[in-house]
């Protein structure tokens, strides 16, 4: 089962929950972790728009697990302490839409191109690896909880005025031509303070970015259509 197969079940659940959010806590920061995130975030945006409560600064798709995976795999390959590693992951949260930017990874390790390609694929397939290993008994649970807690904590720090809280998240965006995109986001007292750009990309990353756009666009449109039709 892919994240997209989950669409028919989760899209309806998310729609219902978002209607309740619009009614009972319209000013909340919403951290959407339910899959397929590439579609559930646009669904939430449409529900909030219809309810008149949409604030693009307060809706986040949680892609932190992709960052956790990219950091972990990079640290293993580069033989550095994972606690010191930073790797931005952009795009979306499914397969090739997950684009780790290892050219921005710190500490620098100058890994060969083949290693970068293998690390990229492992990061993109990380969720599927777990789903297949659990053979029908669900997806990543503890690592999802860890990633969700990290992101929620970052949001709380932002709300509390801690300066320079930057995390990757799938948000309304003008970084590309797509209406939603994951990139680094500065968090503040109102949620998104600034959506940061991609910075320079390697040729491999540029290629990955172009490849992911049609799939991400289709998933976003699927969410918008679902929210507006049903
Ligand atoms: N973004 C990520 O990084 C990431 C990682 C792993 C899993 N996920 C996604 O997180 C979601 C949850 O995964 P899980 O493994 O915890 O699933 P799960 O089946 O263990 O838990 C889902 C929970 O939702 C509850 N639920 C069902 N319908 C509901 C409704 N209408 N209102 C309120 N609650 C309802 C169920 O009772 C259950 O407790 C899935 O969509 C999964 O794909 C996301
Ligand atoms: O991959 C999945 O289907 C579950 C989750 O989104 C994950 O990244 O582990």
PDB file of C-alpha atoms and ligand atoms in Angstrom:
ATOM      1  CA  UNK A   1       0.000   0.000   0.000  1.00  0.00           C
ATOM      2  CA  UNK A   2       1.328   3.439  -0.911  1.00  0.00           C
ATOM      3  CA  UNK A   3       0.556   6.659   0.953  1.00  0.00           C
ATOM      4  CA  UNK A   4      -1.769   7.460  -1.901  1.00  0.00           C
ATOM      5  CA  UNK A   5      -3.738   4.240  -1.303  1.00  0.00           C
ATOM      6  CA  UNK A   6      -4.538   5.670   2.083  1.00  0.00           C
ATOM      7  CA  UNK A   7      -6.179   8.603   0.396  1.00  0.00           C
ATOM      8  CA  UNK A   8      -9.753   7.368   0.329  1.00  0.00           C
ATOM      9  CA  UNK A   9      -9.797   6.475   4.025  1.00  0.00           C
ATOM     10  CA  UNK A  10      -7.776   9.345   5.419  1.00  0.00           C
ATOM     11  CA  UNK A  11      -9.078  12.152   3.203  1.00  0.00           C
ATOM     12  CA  UNK A  12     -12.550  11.829   4.740  1.00  0.00           C
ATOM     13  CA  UNK A  13     -11.177  11.617   8.296  1.00  0.00           C
ATOM     14  CA  UNK A  14      -8.980  14.676   7.774  1.00  0.00           C
ATOM     15  CA  UNK A  15     -11.853  16.620   6.251  1.00  0.00           C
ATOM     16  CA  UNK A  16     -14.057  15.885   9.263  1.00  0.00           C
ATOM     17  CA  UNK A  17     -11.328  16.742  11.768  1.00  0.00           C
ATOM     18  CA  UNK A  18     -10.542  19.994   9.957  1.00  0.00           C
ATOM     19  CA  UNK A  19     -14.191  21.023   9.976  1.00  0.00           C
ATOM     20  CA  UNK A  20     -14.101  20.517  13.762  1.00  0.00           C
ATOM     21  CA  UNK A  21     -10.829  22.476  14.043  1.00  0.00           C
ATOM     22  CA  UNK A  22     -12.390  25.356  12.073  1.00  0.00           C
ATOM     23  CA  UNK A  23     -15.347  25.343  14.454  1.00  0.00           C
ATOM     24  CA  UNK A  24     -13.710  24.795  17.840  1.00  0.00           C
ATOM     25  CA  UNK A  25     -10.083  26.031  17.570  1.00  0.00           C
ATOM     26  CA  UNK A  26      -9.856  28.180  14.437  1.00  0.00           C
ATOM     27  CA  UNK A  27      -6.632  29.872  15.569  1.00  0.00           C
ATOM     28  CA  UNK A  28      -4.696  26.677  16.312  1.00  0.00           C
ATOM     29  CA  UNK A  29      -1.459  25.783  14.550  1.00  0.00           C
ATOM     30  CA  UNK A  30      -2.340  22.589  12.668  1.00  0.00           C
ATOM     31  CA  UNK A  31       0.437  20.011  12.263  1.00  0.00           C
ATOM     32  CA  UNK A  32      -0.857  17.576   9.651  1.00  0.00           C
ATOM     33  CA  UNK A  33       0.890  14.205   9.925  1.00  0.00           C
ATOM     34  CA  UNK A  34      -1.863  11.987   8.405  1.00  0.00           C
ATOM     35  CA  UNK A  35      -0.970  10.573   5.029  1.00  0.00           C
ATOM     36  CA  UNK A  36      -0.870  11.271   2.191  1.00  0.00           C
ATOM     37  CA  UNK A  37       0.495  14.566   3.549  1.00  0.00           C
ATOM     38  CA  UNK A  38       0.937  15.866  -0.028  1.00  0.00           C
ATOM     39  CA  UNK A  39      -2.878  15.734  -0.330  1.00  0.00           C
ATOM     40  CA  UNK A  40      -4.128  16.075   3.254  1.00  0.00           C
ATOM     41  CA  UNK A  41      -2.559  19.526   3.710  1.00  0.00           C
ATOM     42  CA  UNK A  42      -4.357  20.903   0.608  1.00  0.00           C
ATOM     43  CA  UNK A  43      -7.590  19.268   1.852  1.00  0.00           C
ATOM     44  CA  UNK A  44      -7.200  21.047   5.197  1.00  0.00           C
ATOM     45  CA  UNK A  45      -6.545  24.361   3.442  1.00  0.00           C
ATOM     46  CA  UNK A  46      -9.734  24.000   1.378  1.00  0.00           C
ATOM     47  CA  UNK A  47     -11.848  23.103   4.423  1.00  0.00           C
ATOM     48  CA  UNK A  48     -10.475  26.095   6.332  1.00  0.00           C
ATOM     49  CA  UNK A  49     -11.030  28.401   3.336  1.00  0.00           C
ATOM     50  CA  UNK A  50     -14.670  27.319   3.128  1.00  0.00           C
ATOM     51  CA  UNK A  51     -15.084  27.926   6.860  1.00  0.00           C
ATOM     52  CA  UNK A  52     -13.409  31.347   6.534  1.00  0.00           C
ATOM     53  CA  UNK A  53     -10.643  30.420   8.995  1.00  0.00           C
ATOM     54  CA  UNK A  54      -7.727  29.683   6.651  1.00  0.00           C
ATOM     55  CA  UNK A  55      -4.428  31.181   7.695  1.00  0.00           C
ATOM     56  CA  UNK A  56      -1.571  29.837   5.580  1.00  0.00           C
ATOM     57  CA  UNK A  57       0.839  30.663   8.384  1.00  0.00           C
ATOM     58  CA  UNK A  58      -0.850  28.098  10.642  1.00  0.00           C
ATOM     59  CA  UNK A  59      -1.042  24.979   8.484  1.00  0.00           C
ATOM     60  CA  UNK A  60       1.945  22.617   8.371  1.00  0.00           C
ATOM     61  CA  UNK A  61       2.548  19.208   6.812  1.00  0.00           C
ATOM     62  CA  UNK A  62       4.889  17.278   9.102  1.00  0.00           C
ATOM     63  CA  UNK A  63       7.881  16.121   7.045  1.00  0.00           C
ATOM     64  CA  UNK A  64      10.278  15.992   9.986  1.00  0.00           C
ATOM     65  CA  UNK A  65      10.592  12.204   9.749  1.00  0.00           C
ATOM     66  CA  UNK A  66      12.221  12.628   6.337  1.00  0.00           C
ATOM     67  CA  UNK A  67      14.755  14.969   7.934  1.00  0.00           C
ATOM     68  CA  UNK A  68      15.326  12.515  10.802  1.00  0.00           C
ATOM     69  CA  UNK A  69      15.962   9.728   8.280  1.00  0.00           C
ATOM     70  CA  UNK A  70      18.221  11.842   6.041  1.00  0.00           C
ATOM     71  CA  UNK A  71      20.287  12.913   9.064  1.00  0.00           C
ATOM     72  CA  UNK A  72      20.566   9.353  10.368  1.00  0.00           C
ATOM     73  CA  UNK A  73      21.615   7.816   7.040  1.00  0.00           C
ATOM     74  CA  UNK A  74      24.048  10.663   6.318  1.00  0.00           C
ATOM     75  CA  UNK A  75      25.642  10.383   9.764  1.00  0.00           C
ATOM     76  CA  UNK A  76      26.159   6.645   9.224  1.00  0.00           C
ATOM     77  CA  UNK A  77      27.790   7.116   5.836  1.00  0.00           C
ATOM     78  CA  UNK A  78      29.849  10.183   6.792  1.00  0.00           C
ATOM     79  CA  UNK A  79      30.809   8.589  10.126  1.00  0.00           C
ATOM     80  CA  UNK A  80      29.836  11.666  12.131  1.00  0.00           C
ATOM     81  CA  UNK A  81      27.671  12.100  15.209  1.00  0.00           C
ATOM     82  CA  UNK A  82      24.010  12.317  14.120  1.00  0.00           C
ATOM     83  CA  UNK A  83      23.384  14.983  16.778  1.00  0.00           C
ATOM     84  CA  UNK A  84      25.732  17.302  14.857  1.00  0.00           C
ATOM     85  CA  UNK A  85      24.127  16.698  11.462  1.00  0.00           C
ATOM     86  CA  UNK A  86      21.800  18.986   9.546  1.00  0.00           C
ATOM     87  CA  UNK A  87      20.168  18.034   6.226  1.00  0.00           C
ATOM     88  CA  UNK A  88      17.266  19.979   4.738  1.00  0.00           C
ATOM     89  CA  UNK A  89      14.633  17.851   2.997  1.00  0.00           C
ATOM     90  CA  UNK A  90      12.334  19.613   0.527  1.00  0.00           C
ATOM     91  CA  UNK A  91       9.449  18.787  -1.814  1.00  0.00           C
ATOM     92  CA  UNK A  92       6.786  16.591  -0.273  1.00  0.00           C
ATOM     93  CA  UNK A  93       6.326  13.488   1.881  1.00  0.00           C
ATOM     94  CA  UNK A  94       6.059  10.509  -0.478  1.00  0.00           C
ATOM     95  CA  UNK A  95       8.596   8.615  -2.592  1.00  0.00           C
ATOM     96  CA  UNK A  96      10.396  10.789  -5.125  1.00  0.00           C
ATOM     97  CA  UNK A  97       8.656  13.937  -3.865  1.00  0.00           C
ATOM     98  CA  UNK A  98      10.987  13.641  -0.829  1.00  0.00           C
ATOM     99  CA  UNK A  99      14.155  15.466  -1.886  1.00  0.00           C
ATOM    100  CA  UNK A 100      16.979  15.522   0.666  1.00  0.00           C
ATOM    101  CA  UNK A 101      19.510  18.261  -0.105  1.00  0.00           C
ATOM    102  CA  UNK A 102      22.731  16.471   0.819  1.00  0.00           C
ATOM    103  CA  UNK A 103      24.708  19.235  -0.922  1.00  0.00           C
ATOM    104  CA  UNK A 104      23.633  21.424   2.056  1.00  0.00           C
ATOM    105  CA  UNK A 105      24.420  18.758   4.665  1.00  0.00           C
ATOM    106  CA  UNK A 106      26.624  19.726   7.575  1.00  0.00           C
ATOM    107  CA  UNK A 107      29.187  18.770   8.673  1.00  0.00           C
ATOM    108  CA  UNK A 108      30.543  18.559   5.118  1.00  0.00           C
ATOM    109  CA  UNK A 109      31.748  15.076   4.187  1.00  0.00           C
ATOM    110  CA  UNK A 110      32.351  15.256   0.416  1.00  0.00           C
ATOM    111  CA  UNK A 111      30.685  11.909  -0.164  1.00  0.00           C
ATOM    112  CA  UNK A 112      30.921  10.496  -3.699  1.00  0.00           C
ATOM    113  CA  UNK A 113      27.938  10.897  -6.068  1.00  0.00           C
ATOM    114  CA  UNK A 114      27.027   7.189  -5.786  1.00  0.00           C
ATOM    115  CA  UNK A 115      26.719   7.491  -2.012  1.00  0.00           C
ATOM    116  CA  UNK A 116      24.547  10.606  -2.368  1.00  0.00           C
ATOM    117  CA  UNK A 117      22.258   8.762  -4.784  1.00  0.00           C
ATOM    118  CA  UNK A 118      21.983   5.766  -2.435  1.00  0.00           C
ATOM    119  CA  UNK A 119      21.299   8.015   0.575  1.00  0.00           C
ATOM    120  CA  UNK A 120      18.639   9.896  -1.395  1.00  0.00           C
ATOM    121  CA  UNK A 121      16.882   6.682  -2.394  1.00  0.00           C
ATOM    122  CA  UNK A 122      17.039   5.298   1.149  1.00  0.00           C
ATOM    123  CA  UNK A 123      15.520   8.523   2.516  1.00  0.00           C
ATOM    124  CA  UNK A 124      12.780   8.472  -0.137  1.00  0.00           C
ATOM    125  CA  UNK A 125      11.989   4.807   0.556  1.00  0.00           C
ATOM    126  CA  UNK A 126      12.379   4.967   4.350  1.00  0.00           C
ATOM    127  CA  UNK A 127       8.653   4.915   5.093  1.00  0.00           C
ATOM    128  CA  UNK A 128       7.961   2.146   2.584  1.00  0.00           C
ATOM    129  CA  UNK A 129      10.812   0.090   4.085  1.00  0.00           C
ATOM    130  CA  UNK A 130       9.020   0.198   7.450  1.00  0.00           C
ATOM    131  CA  UNK A 131       5.565  -0.425   5.963  1.00  0.00           C
ATOM    132  CA  UNK A 132       6.873  -3.508   4.118  1.00  0.00           C
ATOM    133  CA  UNK A 133       8.765  -4.779   7.165  1.00  0.00           C
ATOM    134  CA  UNK A 134       5.567  -4.529   9.232  1.00  0.00           C
ATOM    135  CA  UNK A 135       3.703  -6.443   6.499  1.00  0.00           C
ATOM    136  CA  UNK A 136       0.225  -4.991   6.891  1.00  0.00           C
ATOM    137  CA  UNK A 137       0.566  -4.153  10.579  1.00  0.00           C
ATOM    138  CA  UNK A 138       0.940  -0.392  10.034  1.00  0.00           C
ATOM    139  CA  UNK A 139       3.665   2.137   9.435  1.00  0.00           C
ATOM    140  CA  UNK A 140       6.421   3.837  11.399  1.00  0.00           C
ATOM    141  CA  UNK A 141       5.088   4.593  14.860  1.00  0.00           C
ATOM    142  CA  UNK A 142       7.837   5.505  17.347  1.00  0.00           C
ATOM    143  CA  UNK A 143       9.885   7.400  14.762  1.00  0.00           C
ATOM    144  CA  UNK A 144       6.718   9.210  13.642  1.00  0.00           C
ATOM    145  CA  UNK A 145       6.004  10.144  17.265  1.00  0.00           C
ATOM    146  CA  UNK A 146       9.600  11.334  17.686  1.00  0.00           C
ATOM    147  CA  UNK A 147       9.426  13.426  14.511  1.00  0.00           C
ATOM    148  CA  UNK A 148       5.993  14.797  15.425  1.00  0.00           C
ATOM    149  CA  UNK A 149       7.238  15.771  18.878  1.00  0.00           C
ATOM    150  CA  UNK A 150      10.305  17.509  17.426  1.00  0.00           C
ATOM    151  CA  UNK A 151       8.155  19.537  15.051  1.00  0.00           C
ATOM    152  CA  UNK A 152       5.488  20.384  17.639  1.00  0.00           C
ATOM    153  CA  UNK A 153       8.246  21.480  20.023  1.00  0.00           C
ATOM    154  CA  UNK A 154       9.711  23.752  17.323  1.00  0.00           C
ATOM    155  CA  UNK A 155       6.244  25.294  16.763  1.00  0.00           C
ATOM    156  CA  UNK A 156       5.902  25.923  20.516  1.00  0.00           C
ATOM    157  CA  UNK A 157       9.350  27.540  20.622  1.00  0.00           C
ATOM    158  CA  UNK A 158       8.278  29.818  17.763  1.00  0.00           C
ATOM    159  CA  UNK A 159       5.020  30.706  19.539  1.00  0.00           C
ATOM    160  CA  UNK A 160       7.046  31.540  22.647  1.00  0.00           C
ATOM    161  CA  UNK A 161       9.248  33.974  20.740  1.00  0.00           C
ATOM    162  CA  UNK A 162      12.427  31.875  20.634  1.00  0.00           C
ATOM    163  CA  UNK A 163      14.411  33.409  17.737  1.00  0.00           C
ATOM    164  CA  UNK A 164      15.669  31.531  14.672  1.00  0.00           C
ATOM    165  CA  UNK A 165      13.597  28.369  14.963  1.00  0.00           C
ATOM    166  CA  UNK A 166      13.928  26.815  11.502  1.00  0.00           C
ATOM    167  CA  UNK A 167      12.471  23.444  10.471  1.00  0.00           C
ATOM    168  CA  UNK A 168      11.457  21.882   7.175  1.00  0.00           C
ATOM    169  CA  UNK A 169       7.709  21.634   6.628  1.00  0.00           C
ATOM    170  CA  UNK A 170       5.179  21.240   3.804  1.00  0.00           C
ATOM    171  CA  UNK A 171       3.432  24.615   3.677  1.00  0.00           C
ATOM    172  CA  UNK A 172       1.732  27.027   1.315  1.00  0.00           C
ATOM    173  CA  UNK A 173       4.644  28.244  -0.730  1.00  0.00           C
ATOM    174  CA  UNK A 174       5.954  30.351  -3.595  1.00  0.00           C
ATOM    175  CA  UNK A 175       9.357  28.632  -3.558  1.00  0.00           C
ATOM    176  CA  UNK A 176       8.333  26.780  -6.749  1.00  0.00           C
ATOM    177  CA  UNK A 177       5.302  27.118  -9.015  1.00  0.00           C
ATOM    178  CA  UNK A 178       3.464  24.571  -6.835  1.00  0.00           C
ATOM    179  CA  UNK A 179       1.033  26.001  -4.260  1.00  0.00           C
ATOM    180  CA  UNK A 180       2.387  23.780  -1.463  1.00  0.00           C
ATOM    181  CA  UNK A 181       5.987  22.697  -1.025  1.00  0.00           C
ATOM    182  CA  UNK A 182       8.240  21.545   1.804  1.00  0.00           C
ATOM    183  CA  UNK A 183      11.252  23.687   2.519  1.00  0.00           C
ATOM    184  CA  UNK A 184      12.922  25.315   5.483  1.00  0.00           C
ATOM    185  CA  UNK A 185      10.480  27.506   7.372  1.00  0.00           C
ATOM    186  CA  UNK A 186      11.213  30.035  10.105  1.00  0.00           C
ATOM    187  CA  UNK A 187       8.682  29.614  12.917  1.00  0.00           C
ATOM    188  CA  UNK A 188       7.452  32.493  15.007  1.00  0.00           C
ATOM    189  CA  UNK A 189       4.686  33.859  17.202  1.00  0.00           C
ATOM    190  CA  UNK A 190       2.077  33.490  14.436  1.00  0.00           C
ATOM    191  CA  UNK A 191       3.281  30.197  12.970  1.00  0.00           C
ATOM    192  CA  UNK A 192       5.179  30.556   9.684  1.00  0.00           C
ATOM    193  CA  UNK A 193       7.294  33.691   9.897  1.00  0.00           C
ATOM    194  CA  UNK A 194       9.206  33.102   6.667  1.00  0.00           C
ATOM    195  CA  UNK A 195       9.314  30.385   4.032  1.00  0.00           C
ATOM    196  CA  UNK A 196      12.965  30.077   3.099  1.00  0.00           C
ATOM    197  CA  UNK A 197      14.160  29.427  -0.461  1.00  0.00           C
ATOM    198  CA  UNK A 198      16.061  26.404  -1.679  1.00  0.00           C
ATOM    199  CA  UNK A 199      19.503  27.957  -2.121  1.00  0.00           C
ATOM    200  CA  UNK A 200      21.939  26.543  -4.671  1.00  0.00           C
ATOM    201  CA  UNK A 201      21.266  22.940  -5.737  1.00  0.00           C
ATOM    202  CA  UNK A 202      23.568  20.293  -7.195  1.00  0.00           C
ATOM    203  CA  UNK A 203      22.751  19.043 -10.709  1.00  0.00           C
ATOM    204  CA  UNK A 204      21.421  15.810  -9.171  1.00  0.00           C
ATOM    205  CA  UNK A 205      19.123  17.783  -6.842  1.00  0.00           C
ATOM    206  CA  UNK A 206      17.955  20.036  -9.704  1.00  0.00           C
ATOM    207  CA  UNK A 207      17.036  16.904 -11.651  1.00  0.00           C
ATOM    208  CA  UNK A 208      15.225  15.471  -8.596  1.00  0.00           C
ATOM    209  CA  UNK A 209      13.311  18.724  -8.174  1.00  0.00           C
ATOM    210  CA  UNK A 210      12.040  18.676 -11.759  1.00  0.00           C
ATOM    211  CA  UNK A 211      11.131  14.970 -11.481  1.00  0.00           C
ATOM    212  CA  UNK A 212       9.102  15.402  -8.311  1.00  0.00           C
ATOM    213  CA  UNK A 213       6.977  18.326  -9.503  1.00  0.00           C
ATOM    214  CA  UNK A 214       4.414  16.439 -11.654  1.00  0.00           C
ATOM    215  CA  UNK A 215       3.744  13.873  -8.885  1.00  0.00           C
ATOM    216  CA  UNK A 216       3.492  16.501  -6.182  1.00  0.00           C
ATOM    217  CA  UNK A 217       1.245  18.671  -8.362  1.00  0.00           C
ATOM    218  CA  UNK A 218      -1.098  15.719  -8.978  1.00  0.00           C
ATOM    219  CA  UNK A 219      -1.292  14.885  -5.257  1.00  0.00           C
ATOM    220  CA  UNK A 220      -2.035  18.508  -4.352  1.00  0.00           C
ATOM    221  CA  UNK A 221      -4.754  18.701  -7.007  1.00  0.00           C
ATOM    222  CA  UNK A 222      -6.224  15.393  -5.847  1.00  0.00           C
ATOM    223  CA  UNK A 223      -6.605  16.850  -2.350  1.00  0.00           C
ATOM    224  CA  UNK A 224      -8.124  20.103  -3.575  1.00  0.00           C
ATOM    225  CA  UNK A 225     -10.581  18.268  -5.842  1.00  0.00           C
ATOM    226  CA  UNK A 226     -11.595  15.901  -3.044  1.00  0.00           C
ATOM    227  CA  UNK A 227     -12.244  18.767  -0.649  1.00  0.00           C
ATOM    228  CA  UNK A 228     -14.322  20.678  -3.161  1.00  0.00           C
ATOM    229  CA  UNK A 229     -16.325  17.789  -4.610  1.00  0.00           C
ATOM    230  CA  UNK A 230     -17.430  15.749  -1.639  1.00  0.00           C
TER     231      UNK A 230
HETATM  232  N1  LIG B   1       3.979  12.166   8.258  1.00  0.00           N
HETATM  233  C1  LIG B   1       4.660  11.143   8.773  1.00  0.00           C
HETATM  234  O1  LIG B   1       5.865  11.235   8.986  1.00  0.00           O
HETATM  235  C2  LIG B   1       3.974   9.845   9.113  1.00  0.00           C
HETATM  236  C3  LIG B   1       4.717   8.765   9.585  1.00  0.00           C
HETATM  237  C4  LIG B   1       4.047   7.582   9.904  1.00  0.00           C
HETATM  238  C5  LIG B   1       2.669   7.514   9.760  1.00  0.00           C
HETATM  239  N2  LIG B   1       2.002   8.581   9.279  1.00  0.00           N
HETATM  240  C6  LIG B   1       0.547   8.607   9.151  1.00  0.00           C
HETATM  241  O2  LIG B   1      -0.028   8.873  10.441  1.00  0.00           O
HETATM  242  C7  LIG B   1      -1.356   8.364  10.491  1.00  0.00           C
HETATM  243  C8  LIG B   1      -1.565   7.527  11.719  1.00  0.00           C
HETATM  244  O3  LIG B   1      -0.740   6.392  11.638  1.00  0.00           O
HETATM  245  P1  LIG B   1      -0.762   5.300  12.792  1.00  0.00           P
HETATM  246  O4  LIG B   1       0.250   4.281  12.435  1.00  0.00           O
HETATM  247  O5  LIG B   1      -0.681   5.994  14.129  1.00  0.00           O
HETATM  248  O6  LIG B   1      -2.221   4.695  12.563  1.00  0.00           O
HETATM  249  P2  LIG B   1      -3.118   3.925  13.612  1.00  0.00           P
HETATM  250  O7  LIG B   1      -4.113   3.166  12.790  1.00  0.00           O
HETATM  251  O8  LIG B   1      -2.274   3.192  14.616  1.00  0.00           O
HETATM  252  O9  LIG B   1      -3.831   5.081  14.408  1.00  0.00           O
HETATM  253  C9  LIG B   1      -4.818   5.873  13.822  1.00  0.00           C
HETATM  254  C10 LIG B   1      -5.696   6.383  14.951  1.00  0.00           C
HETATM  255  O10 LIG B   1      -6.667   7.274  14.394  1.00  0.00           O
HETATM  256  C11 LIG B   1      -7.909   7.016  15.062  1.00  0.00           C
HETATM  257  N3  LIG B   1      -9.011   7.468  14.198  1.00  0.00           N
HETATM  258  C12 LIG B   1      -9.557   6.834  13.141  1.00  0.00           C
HETATM  259  N4  LIG B   1     -10.567   7.558  12.648  1.00  0.00           N
HETATM  260  C13 LIG B   1     -10.653   8.686  13.384  1.00  0.00           C
HETATM  261  C14 LIG B   1     -11.511   9.808  13.366  1.00  0.00           C
HETATM  262  N5  LIG B   1     -12.474   9.936  12.453  1.00  0.00           N
HETATM  263  N6  LIG B   1     -11.327  10.761  14.284  1.00  0.00           N
HETATM  264  C15 LIG B   1     -10.342  10.673  15.191  1.00  0.00           C
HETATM  265  N7  LIG B   1      -9.493   9.619  15.270  1.00  0.00           N
HETATM  266  C16 LIG B   1      -9.652   8.642  14.375  1.00  0.00           C
HETATM  267  C17 LIG B   1      -7.917   5.517  15.277  1.00  0.00           C
HETATM  268  O11 LIG B   1      -8.803   5.178  16.313  1.00  0.00           O
HETATM  269  C18 LIG B   1      -6.458   5.263  15.676  1.00  0.00           C
HETATM  270  O12 LIG B   1      -6.256   5.430  17.057  1.00  0.00           O
HETATM  271  C19 LIG B   1      -1.538   7.612   9.170  1.00  0.00           C
HETATM  272  O13 LIG B   1      -2.170   8.464   8.258  1.00  0.00           O
HETATM  273  C20 LIG B   1      -0.111   7.333   8.732  1.00  0.00           C
HETATM  274  O14 LIG B   1      -0.006   7.134   7.349  1.00  0.00           O
HETATM  275  C21 LIG B   1       2.625   9.740   8.970  1.00  0.00           C
HETATM  276  O1  LIG B   2       5.666   5.841   4.577  1.00  0.00           O
HETATM  277  C1  LIG B   2       4.583   5.750   5.088  1.00  0.00           C
HETATM  278  O2  LIG B   2       3.588   5.315   4.481  1.00  0.00           O
HETATM  279  C2  LIG B   2       4.410   6.146   6.509  1.00  0.00           C
HETATM  280  C3  LIG B   2       5.068   7.401   6.850  1.00  0.00           C
HETATM  281  O3  LIG B   2       4.692   8.480   6.063  1.00  0.00           O
HETATM  282  C4  LIG B   2       6.560   7.308   6.927  1.00  0.00           C
HETATM  283  O4  LIG B   2       7.230   8.147   6.334  1.00  0.00           O
HETATM  284  O5  LIG B   2       7.050   6.405   7.609  1.00  0.00           O
END
